[in-house]
């Protein structure tokens, strides 16, 4: 089966930076996604990496290293509304998405 | 942008009854739709993949006779939970994509359906 690991919880201060790490072991690889999910709602797409390197989109950046099965999501200039669960998901060789358990980020004033 | 809707957004039913959940792609044709289940404080688990006009492919451990999936058109897939029991209470989320094998394509998620079985 697929194995995707990310920390359970992280806390940071408003305006700060937080980095959420994700390591994975999957059967085949066709891209890594990061989603944001607020409680009781569906995930919303944040970023997509299929090649090694950094993808930047506004306050959010995502990095991928396929050789070591590693990604991180970087959230800059944290705002209170960024408090949510962040899901790392890998698309495997069958083009199915496998999700990590999610990292709950709490932003404090 | 691509919008996926689900109906109903929440449902409460008695044990032993069946519940149907609809998933619609509103502004694009969804060749493939996915059904996920999420228990409290857990991540999304893929239940099945359905392609328009063909039978759904179920993940290991998911009973295809209990979770009936129909993808009759390019904009609609339905999930029917038959003979629901309290342990089926969960958050059911669908997603849709235009093609399952485009490396740059993403899945667009519906808002989810909260099922509570009494």
Short mmCIF file of C-alpha atoms in Angstrom, two decimals:
data_model
loop_
_atom_site.label_atom_id
_atom_site.label_comp_id
_atom_site.label_asym_id
_atom_site.label_seq_id
_atom_site.Cartn_x
_atom_site.Cartn_y
_atom_site.Cartn_z
CA UNK A 1 0.00 0.00 0.00
CA UNK A 2 0.87 3.64 0.01
CA UNK A 3 2.60 5.33 2.93
CA UNK A 4 2.35 9.07 3.38
CA UNK A 5 3.57 10.75 6.57
CA UNK A 6 3.12 14.27 7.81
CA UNK A 7 3.08 15.81 11.29
CA UNK A 8 -0.20 15.78 13.15
CA UNK A 9 -0.20 19.34 14.46
CA UNK A 10 1.69 22.61 14.18
CA UNK A 11 1.17 25.96 15.87
CA UNK A 12 2.52 29.30 14.72
CA UNK A 13 2.02 33.00 15.28
CA UNK A 14 0.22 35.35 12.93
CA UNK A 15 2.70 36.78 10.42
CA UNK A 16 5.17 33.93 10.87
CA UNK A 17 6.24 31.17 8.50
CA UNK A 18 5.39 27.48 8.87
CA UNK A 19 6.80 24.53 6.93
CA UNK A 20 4.83 21.28 6.75
CA UNK A 21 6.88 18.26 5.73
CA UNK A 22 5.58 15.21 3.92
CA UNK A 23 7.40 11.99 3.16
CA UNK A 24 5.96 9.30 0.95
CA UNK A 25 6.47 5.80 -0.38
CA UNK A 26 4.12 4.88 -3.20
CA UNK A 27 3.81 2.45 -6.06
CA UNK A 28 4.67 4.77 -8.92
CA UNK A 29 4.52 8.54 -8.89
CA UNK A 30 2.47 10.94 -10.97
CA UNK A 31 2.55 14.10 -8.94
CA UNK A 32 2.13 15.41 -5.41
CA UNK A 33 -0.67 17.70 -4.31
CA UNK A 34 -1.27 19.87 -1.30
CA UNK A 35 -4.81 20.65 -0.19
CA UNK A 36 -6.28 22.85 2.51
CA UNK A 37 -9.30 21.57 4.39
CA UNK A 38 -11.38 23.45 6.94
CA UNK A 39 -13.41 21.41 9.39
CA UNK A 40 -16.52 19.94 7.82
CA UNK A 41 -15.62 21.10 4.35
CA UNK A 42 -14.09 19.49 1.29
CA UNK A 43 -10.40 19.96 0.44
CA UNK A 44 -9.38 22.86 -1.73
CA UNK A 45 -6.40 22.66 -4.07
CA UNK A 46 -3.26 24.57 -3.09
CA UNK A 47 -0.39 23.26 -5.18
CA UNK A 48 0.90 20.57 -7.50
CA UNK A 49 4.47 19.31 -8.02
CA UNK A 50 5.53 16.67 -10.49
CA UNK A 51 9.15 17.75 -11.11
CA UNK A 52 11.80 18.38 -8.48
CA UNK A 53 12.03 21.90 -7.20
CA UNK A 54 10.02 24.73 -5.77
CA UNK A 55 6.64 25.95 -6.96
CA UNK A 56 5.61 29.34 -5.61
CA UNK A 57 2.08 30.69 -5.58
CA UNK A 58 1.59 33.82 -3.54
CA UNK A 59 2.06 33.14 0.17
CA UNK A 60 2.23 29.39 -0.44
CA UNK A 61 5.19 27.45 -1.85
CA UNK A 62 5.66 23.74 -2.31
CA UNK A 63 8.86 21.79 -2.81
CA UNK A 64 9.44 18.30 -4.14
CA UNK A 65 12.38 15.91 -4.14
CA UNK A 66 11.39 12.69 -5.87
CA UNK A 67 14.66 10.88 -5.16
CA UNK A 68 14.03 10.94 -1.42
CA UNK A 69 10.23 10.94 -1.49
CA UNK A 70 9.94 14.30 0.22
CA UNK A 71 7.86 17.43 -0.10
CA UNK A 72 7.10 20.46 2.00
CA UNK A 73 4.46 23.16 1.97
CA UNK A 74 5.61 26.58 3.10
CA UNK A 75 3.08 29.07 4.37
CA UNK A 76 4.37 32.64 4.71
CA UNK A 77 2.88 35.70 6.40
CA UNK A 78 0.44 33.52 8.28
CA UNK A 79 -3.08 34.81 8.74
CA UNK A 80 -5.75 33.63 11.16
CA UNK A 81 -7.77 32.25 8.24
CA UNK A 82 -4.88 29.87 7.47
CA UNK A 83 -5.86 27.80 10.50
CA UNK A 84 -6.92 24.54 8.87
CA UNK A 85 -5.82 21.02 8.08
CA UNK A 86 -3.27 20.64 5.28
CA UNK A 87 -3.30 17.40 3.34
CA UNK A 88 -0.41 15.96 1.38
CA UNK A 89 -1.62 13.68 -1.42
CA UNK A 90 0.35 11.60 -3.90
CA UNK A 91 -0.95 10.40 -7.24
CA UNK A 92 0.38 6.93 -7.78
CA UNK A 93 1.13 4.86 -10.84
CA UNK A 94 -2.58 4.10 -11.27
CA UNK A 95 -3.37 7.84 -11.12
CA UNK A 96 -5.14 7.42 -7.79
CA UNK A 97 -4.72 9.94 -4.99
CA UNK A 98 -3.53 8.70 -1.62
CA UNK A 99 -3.79 11.17 1.21
CA UNK A 100 -1.75 11.69 4.33
CA UNK A 101 -3.61 12.05 7.62
CA UNK A 102 -3.31 15.82 7.47
CA UNK A 103 -1.51 18.44 9.54
CA UNK A 104 -3.66 20.72 11.67
CA UNK A 105 -2.18 24.20 11.67
CA UNK A 106 -3.28 26.60 14.38
CA UNK A 107 -2.44 30.27 13.90
CA UNK A 108 -2.35 32.33 17.09
CA UNK A 109 -2.55 36.09 17.38
CA UNK B 1 -13.28 27.48 -12.47
CA UNK B 2 -14.38 23.86 -12.24
CA UNK B 3 -17.25 23.36 -9.81
CA UNK B 4 -18.47 20.10 -8.35
CA UNK B 5 -21.66 19.92 -6.34
CA UNK B 6 -23.01 17.25 -4.02
CA UNK B 7 -26.52 16.63 -2.83
CA UNK B 8 -27.57 16.37 -0.11
CA UNK B 9 -25.06 18.22 2.04
CA UNK B 10 -26.18 16.25 5.06
CA UNK B 11 -28.56 13.40 5.71
CA UNK B 12 -29.80 11.50 8.76
CA UNK B 13 -31.36 8.10 8.24
CA UNK B 14 -32.48 5.07 10.19
CA UNK B 15 -30.41 1.91 10.31
CA UNK B 16 -31.32 -0.46 7.49
CA UNK B 17 -32.42 2.19 5.01
CA UNK B 18 -30.62 3.21 1.81
CA UNK B 19 -29.26 6.64 1.04
CA UNK B 20 -28.34 8.09 -2.36
CA UNK B 21 -25.75 10.82 -2.75
CA UNK B 22 -25.37 12.74 -6.01
CA UNK B 23 -22.20 14.27 -7.37
CA UNK B 24 -22.38 16.67 -10.31
CA UNK B 25 -19.75 18.50 -12.33
CA UNK B 26 -21.41 21.82 -13.14
CA UNK B 27 -19.20 23.37 -15.79
CA UNK B 28 -17.13 20.56 -17.24
CA UNK B 29 -17.49 16.99 -18.38
CA UNK B 30 -16.11 14.54 -15.85
CA UNK B 31 -14.68 11.47 -17.49
CA UNK B 32 -13.72 10.12 -14.10
CA UNK B 33 -15.26 10.60 -10.69
CA UNK B 34 -13.87 9.45 -7.37
CA UNK B 35 -15.67 8.70 -4.11
CA UNK B 36 -13.90 9.18 -0.78
CA UNK B 37 -14.88 8.63 2.81
CA UNK B 38 -13.48 10.58 5.74
CA UNK B 39 -13.97 9.65 9.38
CA UNK B 40 -13.46 12.29 12.10
CA UNK B 41 -9.86 13.44 12.44
CA UNK B 42 -8.76 11.05 9.71
CA UNK B 43 -7.77 11.62 6.14
CA UNK B 44 -9.68 10.90 2.99
CA UNK B 45 -9.79 7.27 1.95
CA UNK B 46 -10.56 6.42 -1.65
CA UNK B 47 -13.54 4.11 -1.92
CA UNK B 48 -13.95 3.74 -5.65
CA UNK B 49 -13.21 5.20 -9.05
CA UNK B 50 -15.90 5.45 -11.67
CA UNK B 51 -15.58 6.14 -15.36
CA UNK B 52 -18.57 7.27 -17.36
CA UNK B 53 -20.42 4.37 -18.88
CA UNK B 54 -18.48 1.61 -17.19
CA UNK B 55 -18.46 -0.21 -13.87
CA UNK B 56 -16.77 1.37 -10.91
CA UNK B 57 -13.46 0.08 -9.59
CA UNK B 58 -13.56 -0.43 -5.85
CA UNK B 59 -10.64 -0.22 -3.45
CA UNK B 60 -9.71 -3.18 -1.34
CA UNK B 61 -12.03 -3.60 1.61
CA UNK B 62 -14.91 -1.61 0.13
CA UNK B 63 -18.03 -3.70 -0.48
CA UNK B 64 -19.34 -3.04 -3.96
CA UNK B 65 -22.76 -4.49 -3.13
CA UNK B 66 -23.12 -2.12 -0.20
CA UNK B 67 -21.82 1.02 -1.92
CA UNK B 68 -23.46 1.15 -5.32
CA UNK B 69 -21.93 3.62 -7.76
CA UNK B 70 -23.49 4.74 -11.00
CA UNK B 71 -21.80 7.11 -13.46
CA UNK B 72 -24.43 7.30 -16.15
CA UNK B 73 -23.45 10.62 -17.68
CA UNK B 74 -20.41 12.86 -17.98
CA UNK B 75 -21.79 15.21 -15.34
CA UNK B 76 -23.39 12.92 -12.78
CA UNK B 77 -22.28 10.10 -10.50
CA UNK B 78 -24.31 8.66 -7.65
CA UNK B 79 -23.29 6.71 -4.57
CA UNK B 80 -25.98 4.65 -2.85
CA UNK B 81 -25.27 3.35 0.63
CA UNK B 82 -27.52 0.31 0.94
CA UNK B 83 -28.80 -1.00 4.26
CA UNK B 84 -26.92 1.69 6.12
CA UNK B 85 -25.64 1.03 9.63
CA UNK B 86 -24.26 3.40 12.28
CA UNK B 87 -20.69 2.49 11.33
CA UNK B 88 -21.36 3.92 7.86
CA UNK B 89 -21.78 7.37 9.40
CA UNK B 90 -19.06 9.47 7.81
CA UNK B 91 -18.25 12.39 5.54
CA UNK B 92 -18.53 11.30 1.91
CA UNK B 93 -16.72 13.42 -0.65
CA UNK B 94 -16.68 13.08 -4.40
CA UNK B 95 -14.20 14.52 -6.84
CA UNK B 96 -14.18 14.80 -10.60
CA UNK B 97 -11.58 15.15 -13.30
CA UNK B 98 -11.78 15.55 -17.03
CA UNK B 99 -9.35 12.75 -17.66
CA UNK B 100 -7.63 10.42 -15.24
CA UNK B 101 -4.34 10.21 -17.07
CA UNK B 102 -3.42 13.82 -17.77
CA UNK B 103 -0.37 14.53 -15.66
CA UNK B 104 -1.35 18.15 -15.19
CA UNK B 105 -5.00 17.55 -14.45
CA UNK B 106 -6.35 17.84 -10.96
CA UNK B 107 -9.32 16.48 -9.14
CA UNK B 108 -12.00 19.00 -8.21
CA UNK B 109 -13.74 18.16 -4.96
CA UNK B 110 -17.37 18.47 -4.07
CA UNK B 111 -18.42 20.04 -0.76
CA UNK B 112 -19.09 16.67 0.86
CA UNK B 113 -22.10 14.93 2.34
CA UNK B 114 -22.35 14.27 6.06
CA UNK B 115 -24.19 10.96 6.63
CA UNK B 116 -25.47 10.06 10.09
CA UNK B 117 -27.09 6.67 10.56
CA UNK B 118 -29.16 6.29 13.73
#
